[in-house]
PDB file of C-alpha atoms and ligand atoms in Angstrom:
ATOM      1  CA  MET A   1     -13.152 -13.012 -10.351  1.00 79.00           C
ATOM      2  CA  GLY A   2      -9.563 -11.848 -10.743  1.00 90.00           C
ATOM      3  CA  LYS A   3      -7.073 -11.558  -7.902  1.00 96.00           C
ATOM      4  CA  PHE A   4      -6.225  -8.434  -5.925  1.00 98.00           C
ATOM      5  CA  ILE A   5      -2.621  -7.996  -4.741  1.00 98.00           C
ATOM      6  CA  THR A   6      -1.437  -5.030  -2.660  1.00 98.00           C
ATOM      7  CA  PHE A   7       2.079  -3.749  -1.925  1.00 98.00           C
ATOM      8  CA  GLU A   8       2.761  -2.182   1.443  1.00 98.00           C
ATOM      9  CA  GLY A   9       5.637  -0.813   3.499  1.00 98.00           C
ATOM     10  CA  ILE A  10       7.102   2.360   4.937  1.00 98.00           C
ATOM     11  CA  ASP A  11       8.452   4.912   2.449  1.00 96.00           C
ATOM     12  CA  GLY A  12      11.696   3.653   0.929  1.00 95.00           C
ATOM     13  CA  ALA A  13      11.097   0.012   1.869  1.00 96.00           C
ATOM     14  CA  GLY A  14      11.370  -0.874  -1.824  1.00 93.00           C
ATOM     15  CA  LYS A  15       7.828  -1.944  -2.714  1.00 94.00           C
ATOM     16  CA  SER A  16       7.555   0.011  -6.001  1.00 93.00           C
ATOM     17  CA  THR A  17      10.772  -1.638  -7.219  1.00 93.00           C
ATOM     18  CA  HIS A  18       9.001  -5.016  -7.394  1.00 96.00           C
ATOM     19  CA  ILE A  19       5.766  -4.015  -9.093  1.00 95.00           C
ATOM     20  CA  ALA A  20       7.061  -4.624 -12.635  1.00 95.00           C
ATOM     21  CA  PHE A  21       8.289  -8.068 -11.575  1.00 96.00           C
ATOM     22  CA  VAL A  22       4.852  -9.066 -10.274  1.00 97.00           C
ATOM     23  CA  ALA A  23       3.186  -7.517 -13.332  1.00 96.00           C
ATOM     24  CA  ASP A  24       5.352  -9.708 -15.608  1.00 95.00           C
ATOM     25  CA  TYR A  25       4.556 -12.787 -13.544  1.00 93.00           C
ATOM     26  CA  ILE A  26       0.814 -12.169 -13.957  1.00 92.00           C
ATOM     27  CA  LYS A  27       1.041 -11.355 -17.657  1.00 92.00           C
ATOM     28  CA  GLN A  28       2.959 -14.596 -18.256  1.00 93.00           C
ATOM     29  CA  ARG A  29      -0.103 -16.418 -16.969  1.00 89.00           C
ATOM     30  CA  GLY A  30      -2.139 -14.796 -19.735  1.00 92.00           C
ATOM     31  CA  ALA A  31      -4.302 -12.811 -17.342  1.00 93.00           C
ATOM     32  CA  GLU A  32      -5.329  -9.196 -17.887  1.00 96.00           C
ATOM     33  CA  LEU A  33      -3.398  -6.947 -15.525  1.00 97.00           C
ATOM     34  CA  VAL A  34      -4.395  -3.603 -13.992  1.00 98.00           C
ATOM     35  CA  SER A  35      -1.580  -1.856 -12.131  1.00 98.00           C
ATOM     36  CA  SER A  36      -2.501   1.101  -9.963  1.00 98.00           C
ATOM     37  CA  ARG A  37      -1.652   3.037  -6.819  1.00 98.00           C
ATOM     38  CA  GLU A  38      -3.046   4.875  -3.802  1.00 98.00           C
ATOM     39  CA  PRO A  39      -3.698   7.585  -3.070  1.00 98.00           C
ATOM     40  CA  GLY A  40      -4.540   7.936  -6.761  1.00 98.00           C
ATOM     41  CA  GLY A  41      -5.431   5.481  -9.491  1.00 98.00           C
ATOM     42  CA  THR A  42      -8.116   7.713 -11.068  1.00 98.00           C
ATOM     43  CA  PRO A  43      -8.052  11.333 -12.311  1.00 98.00           C
ATOM     44  CA  LEU A  44      -9.871  12.489  -9.169  1.00 98.00           C
ATOM     45  CA  GLY A  45      -7.723  10.261  -6.955  1.00 98.00           C
ATOM     46  CA  GLU A  46      -4.536  11.724  -8.432  1.00 98.00           C
ATOM     47  CA  LYS A  47      -5.783  15.253  -7.590  1.00 98.00           C
ATOM     48  CA  LEU A  48      -6.491  14.119  -4.036  1.00 98.00           C
ATOM     49  CA  ARG A  49      -3.021  12.526  -3.898  1.00 98.00           C
ATOM     50  CA  GLU A  50      -1.368  15.886  -4.639  1.00 98.00           C
ATOM     51  CA  ILE A  51      -3.318  17.481  -1.789  1.00 98.00           C
ATOM     52  CA  VAL A  52      -2.733  14.667   0.708  1.00 98.00           C
ATOM     53  CA  LEU A  53       0.996  14.411  -0.012  1.00 98.00           C
ATOM     54  CA  HIS A  54       1.742  18.118   0.004  1.00 97.00           C
ATOM     55  CA  GLU A  55      -0.700  20.026   2.232  1.00 97.00           C
ATOM     56  CA  LYS A  56      -0.902  20.119   6.001  1.00 97.00           C
ATOM     57  CA  MET A  57      -4.352  19.219   7.320  1.00 98.00           C
ATOM     58  CA  ASP A  58      -6.295  17.865  10.242  1.00 98.00           C
ATOM     59  CA  LEU A  59      -5.680  14.145  10.800  1.00 98.00           C
ATOM     60  CA  GLU A  60      -9.314  13.151  10.247  1.00 98.00           C
ATOM     61  CA  THR A  61      -9.446  15.228   7.046  1.00 98.00           C
ATOM     62  CA  GLU A  62      -6.398  13.277   5.863  1.00 98.00           C
ATOM     63  CA  ALA A  63      -8.048   9.936   6.629  1.00 98.00           C
ATOM     64  CA  LEU A  64     -11.278  10.987   4.902  1.00 98.00           C
ATOM     65  CA  LEU A  65      -9.396  12.129   1.802  1.00 98.00           C
ATOM     66  CA  VAL A  66      -7.450   8.869   1.417  1.00 98.00           C
ATOM     67  CA  PHE A  67     -10.711   6.924   1.808  1.00 98.00           C
ATOM     68  CA  ALA A  68     -12.452   9.256  -0.700  1.00 98.00           C
ATOM     69  CA  SER A  69      -9.652   8.557  -3.182  1.00 98.00           C
ATOM     70  CA  ARG A  70     -10.035   4.834  -2.415  1.00 98.00           C
ATOM     71  CA  ARG A  71     -13.813   4.834  -2.957  1.00 98.00           C
ATOM     72  CA  GLU A  72     -13.311   6.359  -6.410  1.00 98.00           C
ATOM     73  CA  HIS A  73     -10.477   3.904  -7.145  1.00 98.00           C
ATOM     74  CA  LEU A  74     -12.696   0.976  -6.176  1.00 98.00           C
ATOM     75  CA  ALA A  75     -15.701   2.208  -8.168  1.00 98.00           C
ATOM     76  CA  GLN A  76     -13.830   3.211 -11.325  1.00 98.00           C
ATOM     77  CA  VAL A  77     -10.944   0.747 -11.468  1.00 98.00           C
ATOM     78  CA  ILE A  78     -10.652  -2.075  -8.931  1.00 98.00           C
ATOM     79  CA  GLU A  79     -14.195  -3.457  -8.750  1.00 98.00           C
ATOM     80  CA  PRO A  80     -14.867  -3.443 -12.530  1.00 98.00           C
ATOM     81  CA  ALA A  81     -11.457  -5.027 -13.211  1.00 98.00           C
ATOM     82  CA  LEU A  82     -11.958  -7.834 -10.686  1.00 97.00           C
ATOM     83  CA  LYS A  83     -15.476  -8.460 -12.012  1.00 97.00           C
ATOM     84  CA  ARG A  84     -14.230  -8.929 -15.554  1.00 96.00           C
ATOM     85  CA  GLY A  85     -11.560 -11.368 -14.297  1.00 96.00           C
ATOM     86  CA  ALA A  86      -8.514  -9.079 -14.448  1.00 96.00           C
ATOM     87  CA  TRP A  87      -5.798  -9.174 -11.798  1.00 97.00           C
ATOM     88  CA  VAL A  88      -5.269  -5.898  -9.953  1.00 98.00           C
ATOM     89  CA  ILE A  89      -2.050  -4.839  -8.268  1.00 98.00           C
ATOM     90  CA  SER A  90      -2.080  -1.699  -6.149  1.00 98.00           C
ATOM     91  CA  ASP A  91       0.901   0.161  -4.733  1.00 98.00           C
ATOM     92  CA  ARG A  92      -0.736   0.703  -1.308  1.00 98.00           C
ATOM     93  CA  PHE A  93      -4.338   0.193  -0.131  1.00 99.00           C
ATOM     94  CA  THR A  94      -6.186   0.344   3.204  1.00 99.00           C
ATOM     95  CA  ASP A  95      -3.333  -1.178   5.250  1.00 99.00           C
ATOM     96  CA  SER A  96      -1.447   2.077   4.489  1.00 98.00           C
ATOM     97  CA  THR A  97      -4.214   4.054   6.199  1.00 98.00           C
ATOM     98  CA  PHE A  98      -4.083   1.865   9.312  1.00 98.00           C
ATOM     99  CA  ALA A  99      -0.272   2.131   9.309  1.00 98.00           C
ATOM    100  CA  TYR A 100       0.128   5.875   8.541  1.00 98.00           C
ATOM    101  CA  GLN A 101      -3.009   7.603   9.864  1.00 98.00           C
ATOM    102  CA  GLY A 102      -3.482   4.958  12.582  1.00 98.00           C
ATOM    103  CA  GLY A 103       0.003   3.888  13.691  1.00 98.00           C
ATOM    104  CA  GLY A 104       1.996   6.931  12.560  1.00 98.00           C
ATOM    105  CA  ARG A 105      -0.442   9.711  13.429  1.00 98.00           C
ATOM    106  CA  GLY A 106      -2.425   8.016  16.174  1.00 98.00           C
ATOM    107  CA  MET A 107      -5.980   7.937  14.768  1.00 98.00           C
ATOM    108  CA  SER A 108      -8.052   5.284  16.493  1.00 97.00           C
ATOM    109  CA  VAL A 109      -8.292   1.881  14.838  1.00 97.00           C
ATOM    110  CA  ALA A 110     -12.028   1.858  15.623  1.00 98.00           C
ATOM    111  CA  LYS A 111     -12.636   5.005  13.537  1.00 98.00           C
ATOM    112  CA  LEU A 112     -10.570   3.644  10.669  1.00 98.00           C
ATOM    113  CA  GLU A 113     -12.521   0.389  10.787  1.00 98.00           C
ATOM    114  CA  VAL A 114     -15.765   2.365  10.393  1.00 98.00           C
ATOM    115  CA  LEU A 115     -14.395   4.005   7.238  1.00 98.00           C
ATOM    116  CA  GLU A 116     -13.111   0.677   5.931  1.00 98.00           C
ATOM    117  CA  GLN A 117     -16.531  -0.918   6.484  1.00 98.00           C
ATOM    118  CA  TRP A 118     -18.187   1.975   4.695  1.00 98.00           C
ATOM    119  CA  VAL A 119     -15.849   2.094   1.685  1.00 98.00           C
ATOM    120  CA  HIS A 120     -15.184  -1.602   1.058  1.00 98.00           C
ATOM    121  CA  PRO A 121     -17.318  -3.750   3.379  1.00 98.00           C
ATOM    122  CA  ALA A 122     -16.830  -6.976   1.440  1.00 97.00           C
ATOM    123  CA  LEU A 123     -13.486  -6.644  -0.317  1.00 98.00           C
ATOM    124  CA  GLN A 124     -10.011  -7.400   1.017  1.00 98.00           C
ATOM    125  CA  PRO A 125      -6.833  -8.079  -0.960  1.00 98.00           C
ATOM    126  CA  ASP A 126      -6.198 -11.743  -1.821  1.00 98.00           C
ATOM    127  CA  LEU A 127      -2.522 -11.152  -1.039  1.00 98.00           C
ATOM    128  CA  THR A 128      -0.642  -8.307   0.652  1.00 98.00           C
ATOM    129  CA  LEU A 129       3.136  -8.169   0.245  1.00 98.00           C
ATOM    130  CA  LEU A 130       4.606  -6.212   3.161  1.00 98.00           C
ATOM    131  CA  PHE A 131       8.138  -4.982   2.448  1.00 98.00           C
ATOM    132  CA  ASP A 132       9.731  -4.623   5.846  1.00 98.00           C
ATOM    133  CA  VAL A 133      12.982  -2.780   6.599  1.00 97.00           C
ATOM    134  CA  PRO A 134      14.537  -0.961   9.537  1.00 97.00           C
ATOM    135  CA  LEU A 135      13.867   2.784   9.402  1.00 96.00           C
ATOM    136  CA  GLU A 136      17.499   3.722   8.786  1.00 95.00           C
ATOM    137  CA  VAL A 137      17.667   1.537   5.686  1.00 96.00           C
ATOM    138  CA  ALA A 138      14.474   3.052   4.264  1.00 95.00           C
ATOM    139  CA  ARG A 139      15.654   6.580   5.059  1.00 93.00           C
ATOM    140  CA  ALA A 140      19.044   6.045   3.383  1.00 92.00           C
ATOM    141  CA  ARG A 141      17.324   4.742   0.242  1.00 92.00           C
ATOM    142  CA  LEU A 142      14.996   7.758   0.084  1.00 89.00           C
ATOM    143  CA  ASP A 143      17.730  10.310   0.765  1.00 86.00           C
ATOM    144  CA  ALA A 144      19.723   8.866  -2.117  1.00 83.00           C
ATOM    145  CA  THR A 145      16.937   9.235  -4.643  1.00 80.00           C
ATOM    146  CA  ARG A 146      14.527  12.171  -4.390  1.00 75.00           C
ATOM    147  CA  ASP A 147      12.932  15.256  -2.843  1.00 84.00           C
ATOM    148  CA  LEU A 148      10.812  14.182   0.089  1.00 90.00           C
ATOM    149  CA  ASP A 149       7.019  14.664   0.328  1.00 91.00           C
ATOM    150  CA  LYS A 150       5.052  15.474   3.503  1.00 95.00           C
ATOM    151  CA  PHE A 151       5.077  11.900   4.840  1.00 94.00           C
ATOM    152  CA  GLU A 152       8.658  11.174   3.849  1.00 90.00           C
ATOM    153  CA  GLN A 153       9.770  14.196   5.918  1.00 91.00           C
ATOM    154  CA  GLU A 154       8.296  12.703   9.102  1.00 93.00           C
ATOM    155  CA  LYS A 155      10.633  11.806  11.953  1.00 90.00           C
ATOM    156  CA  ALA A 156      11.888   8.382  13.056  1.00 94.00           C
ATOM    157  CA  ASP A 157       9.147   7.975  15.736  1.00 96.00           C
ATOM    158  CA  PHE A 158       6.448   8.311  13.079  1.00 97.00           C
ATOM    159  CA  PHE A 159       7.998   5.583  10.926  1.00 97.00           C
ATOM    160  CA  ALA A 160       8.668   3.351  13.927  1.00 98.00           C
ATOM    161  CA  ALA A 161       4.952   3.517  14.795  1.00 98.00           C
ATOM    162  CA  THR A 162       3.950   3.052  11.142  1.00 98.00           C
ATOM    163  CA  ARG A 163       6.170  -0.001  10.768  1.00 98.00           C
ATOM    164  CA  ALA A 164       4.909  -1.440  14.073  1.00 98.00           C
ATOM    165  CA  GLU A 165       1.287  -1.090  12.936  1.00 98.00           C
ATOM    166  CA  TYR A 166       2.081  -2.835   9.654  1.00 98.00           C
ATOM    167  CA  LEU A 167       3.651  -5.734  11.541  1.00 98.00           C
ATOM    168  CA  ARG A 168       0.690  -5.841  13.946  1.00 98.00           C
ATOM    169  CA  ARG A 169      -1.703  -6.133  11.011  1.00 98.00           C
ATOM    170  CA  ALA A 170       0.440  -8.788   9.347  1.00 98.00           C
ATOM    171  CA  ALA A 171       0.163 -10.834  12.544  1.00 98.00           C
ATOM    172  CA  GLN A 172      -3.604 -10.158  12.731  1.00 98.00           C
ATOM    173  CA  PHE A 173      -4.270 -11.238   9.119  1.00 98.00           C
ATOM    174  CA  PRO A 174      -1.724 -13.986   8.415  1.00 98.00           C
ATOM    175  CA  GLN A 175      -3.868 -15.540   5.692  1.00 97.00           C
ATOM    176  CA  ARG A 176      -3.342 -12.613   3.311  1.00 98.00           C
ATOM    177  CA  PHE A 177      -0.092 -10.966   4.491  1.00 98.00           C
ATOM    178  CA  ARG A 178       3.392 -12.115   3.524  1.00 98.00           C
ATOM    179  CA  VAL A 179       6.205 -10.188   5.197  1.00 98.00           C
ATOM    180  CA  ILE A 180       9.334  -9.796   3.068  1.00 98.00           C
ATOM    181  CA  ASP A 181      12.686  -8.859   4.569  1.00 98.00           C
ATOM    182  CA  SER A 182      13.439  -5.969   2.249  1.00 98.00           C
ATOM    183  CA  THR A 183      17.071  -5.608   3.370  1.00 98.00           C
ATOM    184  CA  GLN A 184      17.847  -8.519   1.041  1.00 98.00           C
ATOM    185  CA  SER A 185      19.130  -7.959  -2.485  1.00 97.00           C
ATOM    186  CA  ILE A 186      16.546  -7.168  -5.162  1.00 97.00           C
ATOM    187  CA  ALA A 187      17.248 -10.553  -6.800  1.00 97.00           C
ATOM    188  CA  ALA A 188      16.716 -12.454  -3.536  1.00 98.00           C
ATOM    189  CA  ILE A 189      13.456 -10.609  -2.895  1.00 98.00           C
ATOM    190  CA  GLN A 190      12.187 -11.406  -6.373  1.00 97.00           C
ATOM    191  CA  GLU A 191      12.982 -15.086  -5.856  1.00 97.00           C
ATOM    192  CA  GLN A 192      10.927 -14.946  -2.641  1.00 98.00           C
ATOM    193  CA  ILE A 193       8.051 -13.133  -4.353  1.00 98.00           C
ATOM    194  CA  ALA A 194       7.947 -15.750  -7.135  1.00 97.00           C
ATOM    195  CA  ALA A 195       7.757 -18.516  -4.517  1.00 97.00           C
ATOM    196  CA  ILE A 196       4.928 -16.689  -2.719  1.00 97.00           C
ATOM    197  CA  LEU A 197       2.957 -16.200  -5.923  1.00 96.00           C
ATOM    198  CA  ASP A 198       3.472 -19.844  -6.940  1.00 94.00           C
ATOM    199  CA  ALA A 199       2.219 -20.982  -3.530  1.00 92.00           C
ATOM    200  CA  CYS A 200      -0.771 -18.615  -3.390  1.00 87.00           C
ATOM    201  CA  PHE A 201      -2.118 -18.840  -6.913  1.00 87.00           C
TER     202      PHE A 201
HETATM  203  N1  ATP B   1      16.426  -4.502  -1.944  1.00 51.54           N
HETATM  204  C1  ATP B   1      16.953  -3.336  -2.255  1.00 51.54           C
HETATM  205  N2  ATP B   1      18.267  -3.125  -2.090  1.00 51.54           N
HETATM  206  C2  ATP B   1      18.818  -1.920  -2.383  1.00 51.54           C
HETATM  207  N3  ATP B   1      18.142  -0.850  -2.853  1.00 51.54           N
HETATM  208  C3  ATP B   1      16.828  -1.002  -3.039  1.00 51.54           C
HETATM  209  C4  ATP B   1      16.163  -2.242  -2.749  1.00 51.54           C
HETATM  210  N4  ATP B   1      14.851  -2.093  -3.038  1.00 51.54           N
HETATM  211  C5  ATP B   1      14.696  -0.834  -3.472  1.00 51.54           C
HETATM  212  N5  ATP B   1      15.879  -0.187  -3.482  1.00 51.54           N
HETATM  213  C6  ATP B   1      16.101   1.215  -3.885  1.00 51.54           C
HETATM  214  O1  ATP B   1      15.535   2.035  -2.871  1.00 51.54           O
HETATM  215  C7  ATP B   1      14.891   3.180  -3.454  1.00 51.54           C
HETATM  216  C8  ATP B   1      13.429   3.229  -2.985  1.00 51.54           C
HETATM  217  O2  ATP B   1      12.739   2.117  -3.556  1.00 51.54           O
HETATM  218  P1  ATP B   1      11.193   2.191  -3.926  1.00 51.54           P
HETATM  219  O3  ATP B   1      10.898   3.437  -4.671  1.00 51.54           O
HETATM  220  O4  ATP B   1      10.845   0.891  -4.546  1.00 51.54           O
HETATM  221  O5  ATP B   1      10.577   2.295  -2.467  1.00 51.54           O
HETATM  222  P2  ATP B   1       9.081   2.408  -2.029  1.00 51.54           P
HETATM  223  O6  ATP B   1       8.921   1.517  -0.863  1.00 51.54           O
HETATM  224  O7  ATP B   1       8.179   2.191  -3.174  1.00 51.54           O
HETATM  225  O8  ATP B   1       9.029   3.914  -1.556  1.00 51.54           O
HETATM  226  P3  ATP B   1       7.739   4.894  -1.532  1.00 51.54           P
HETATM  227  O9  ATP B   1       6.681   4.204  -0.788  1.00 51.54           O
HETATM  228  O10 ATP B   1       8.221   6.110  -0.816  1.00 51.54           O
HETATM  229  O11 ATP B   1       7.403   5.175  -2.969  1.00 51.54           O
HETATM  230  C9  ATP B   1      15.076   3.041  -4.966  1.00 51.54           C
HETATM  231  O12 ATP B   1      16.180   3.828  -5.352  1.00 51.54           O
HETATM  232  C10 ATP B   1      15.367   1.567  -5.167  1.00 51.54           C
HETATM  233  O13 ATP B   1      16.174   1.326  -6.298  1.00 51.54           O
HETATM  234  C1  LIG B   2      -2.685   4.984   0.606  1.00 51.54           C
HETATM  235  C2  LIG B   2      -2.123   5.847   1.672  1.00 51.54           C
HETATM  236  C3  LIG B   2      -0.887   6.447   1.526  1.00 51.54           C
HETATM  237  N1  LIG B   2      -0.391   7.223   2.502  1.00 51.54           N
HETATM  238  C4  LIG B   2       0.944   7.841   2.325  1.00 51.54           C
HETATM  239  C5  LIG B   2       2.077   6.855   2.354  1.00 51.54           C
HETATM  240  C6  LIG B   2       3.120   7.468   1.477  1.00 51.54           C
HETATM  241  O1  LIG B   2       3.938   8.313   2.271  1.00 51.54           O
HETATM  242  C7  LIG B   2       2.318   8.313   0.507  1.00 51.54           C
HETATM  243  C8  LIG B   2       2.237   7.704  -0.868  1.00 51.54           C
HETATM  244  O2  LIG B   2       3.517   7.751  -1.458  1.00 51.54           O
HETATM  245  P1  LIG B   2       4.146   6.552  -2.307  1.00 51.54           P
HETATM  246  O3  LIG B   2       5.484   7.083  -2.705  1.00 51.54           O
HETATM  247  O4  LIG B   2       3.244   6.355  -3.473  1.00 51.54           O
HETATM  248  O5  LIG B   2       4.233   5.338  -1.481  1.00 51.54           O
HETATM  249  O6  LIG B   2       1.001   8.416   1.051  1.00 51.54           O
HETATM  250  C9  LIG B   2      -1.106   7.446   3.650  1.00 51.54           C
HETATM  251  O7  LIG B   2      -0.648   8.171   4.549  1.00 51.54           O
HETATM  252  N2  LIG B   2      -2.323   6.849   3.810  1.00 51.54           N
HETATM  253  C10 LIG B   2      -2.862   6.052   2.861  1.00 51.54           C
HETATM  254  O8  LIG B   2      -3.982   5.510   3.044  1.00 51.54           O
END
């Protein structure tokens, strides 16, 4: 089996910046690499992503759509890749749902756990890199770079609750989470990521 690494954090924390670095690290080991994202990662998932990121909807509809996208991503991409021994890196996975729909929007953890058990009862990431920054830092980075989607336009309270839920999960699952202080320079973060990967794999 290959390894499954996920990248998590509030919008603007800087997780996407480090994906190429981790991809290079894996390729240097001679392993096949599959790099993907959620919501998305498949043609159907990318259609669902457009809807989830841009349309207002009931909270439970939102949770069901991100898990529908995930089920397709698992069936078409993640599970076959891991079975053939490839390494998979995903820009977001189920921790995002607990953080955003759970922490940010207030959906009950118990309901989200039911969906998680349904969609991937036996699979968890081997490693989750959580890029953690204060909200103001994340917001300043986003404002400097792009038009904001539905989630990115949420207020400070939403991101405070999202970040808190991420940190709660990191404390709950210390064996797979590594929390990275993402206020550091990009070079310092990459040095830390390399040390984490060396220690884990
Ligand atoms: N450590 C850092 N120091 C300074 N700027 C950074 C750092 N990390 C990322 N950035 C910048 O912040 C912006 C947002 O980074 P990035 O797109 O990686 O965030 P993200 O967490 O993936 O956001 P989203 O989840 O919304 O896609 C980019 O312009 C990036 O260059
Ligand atoms: C997987 C997943 C994602 N989201 C939200 C989080 C982000 O605001 C967007 C994705 O944008 P990114 O720039 O690619 O990070 O979707 C969510 O609310 N729930 C989820 O399960």
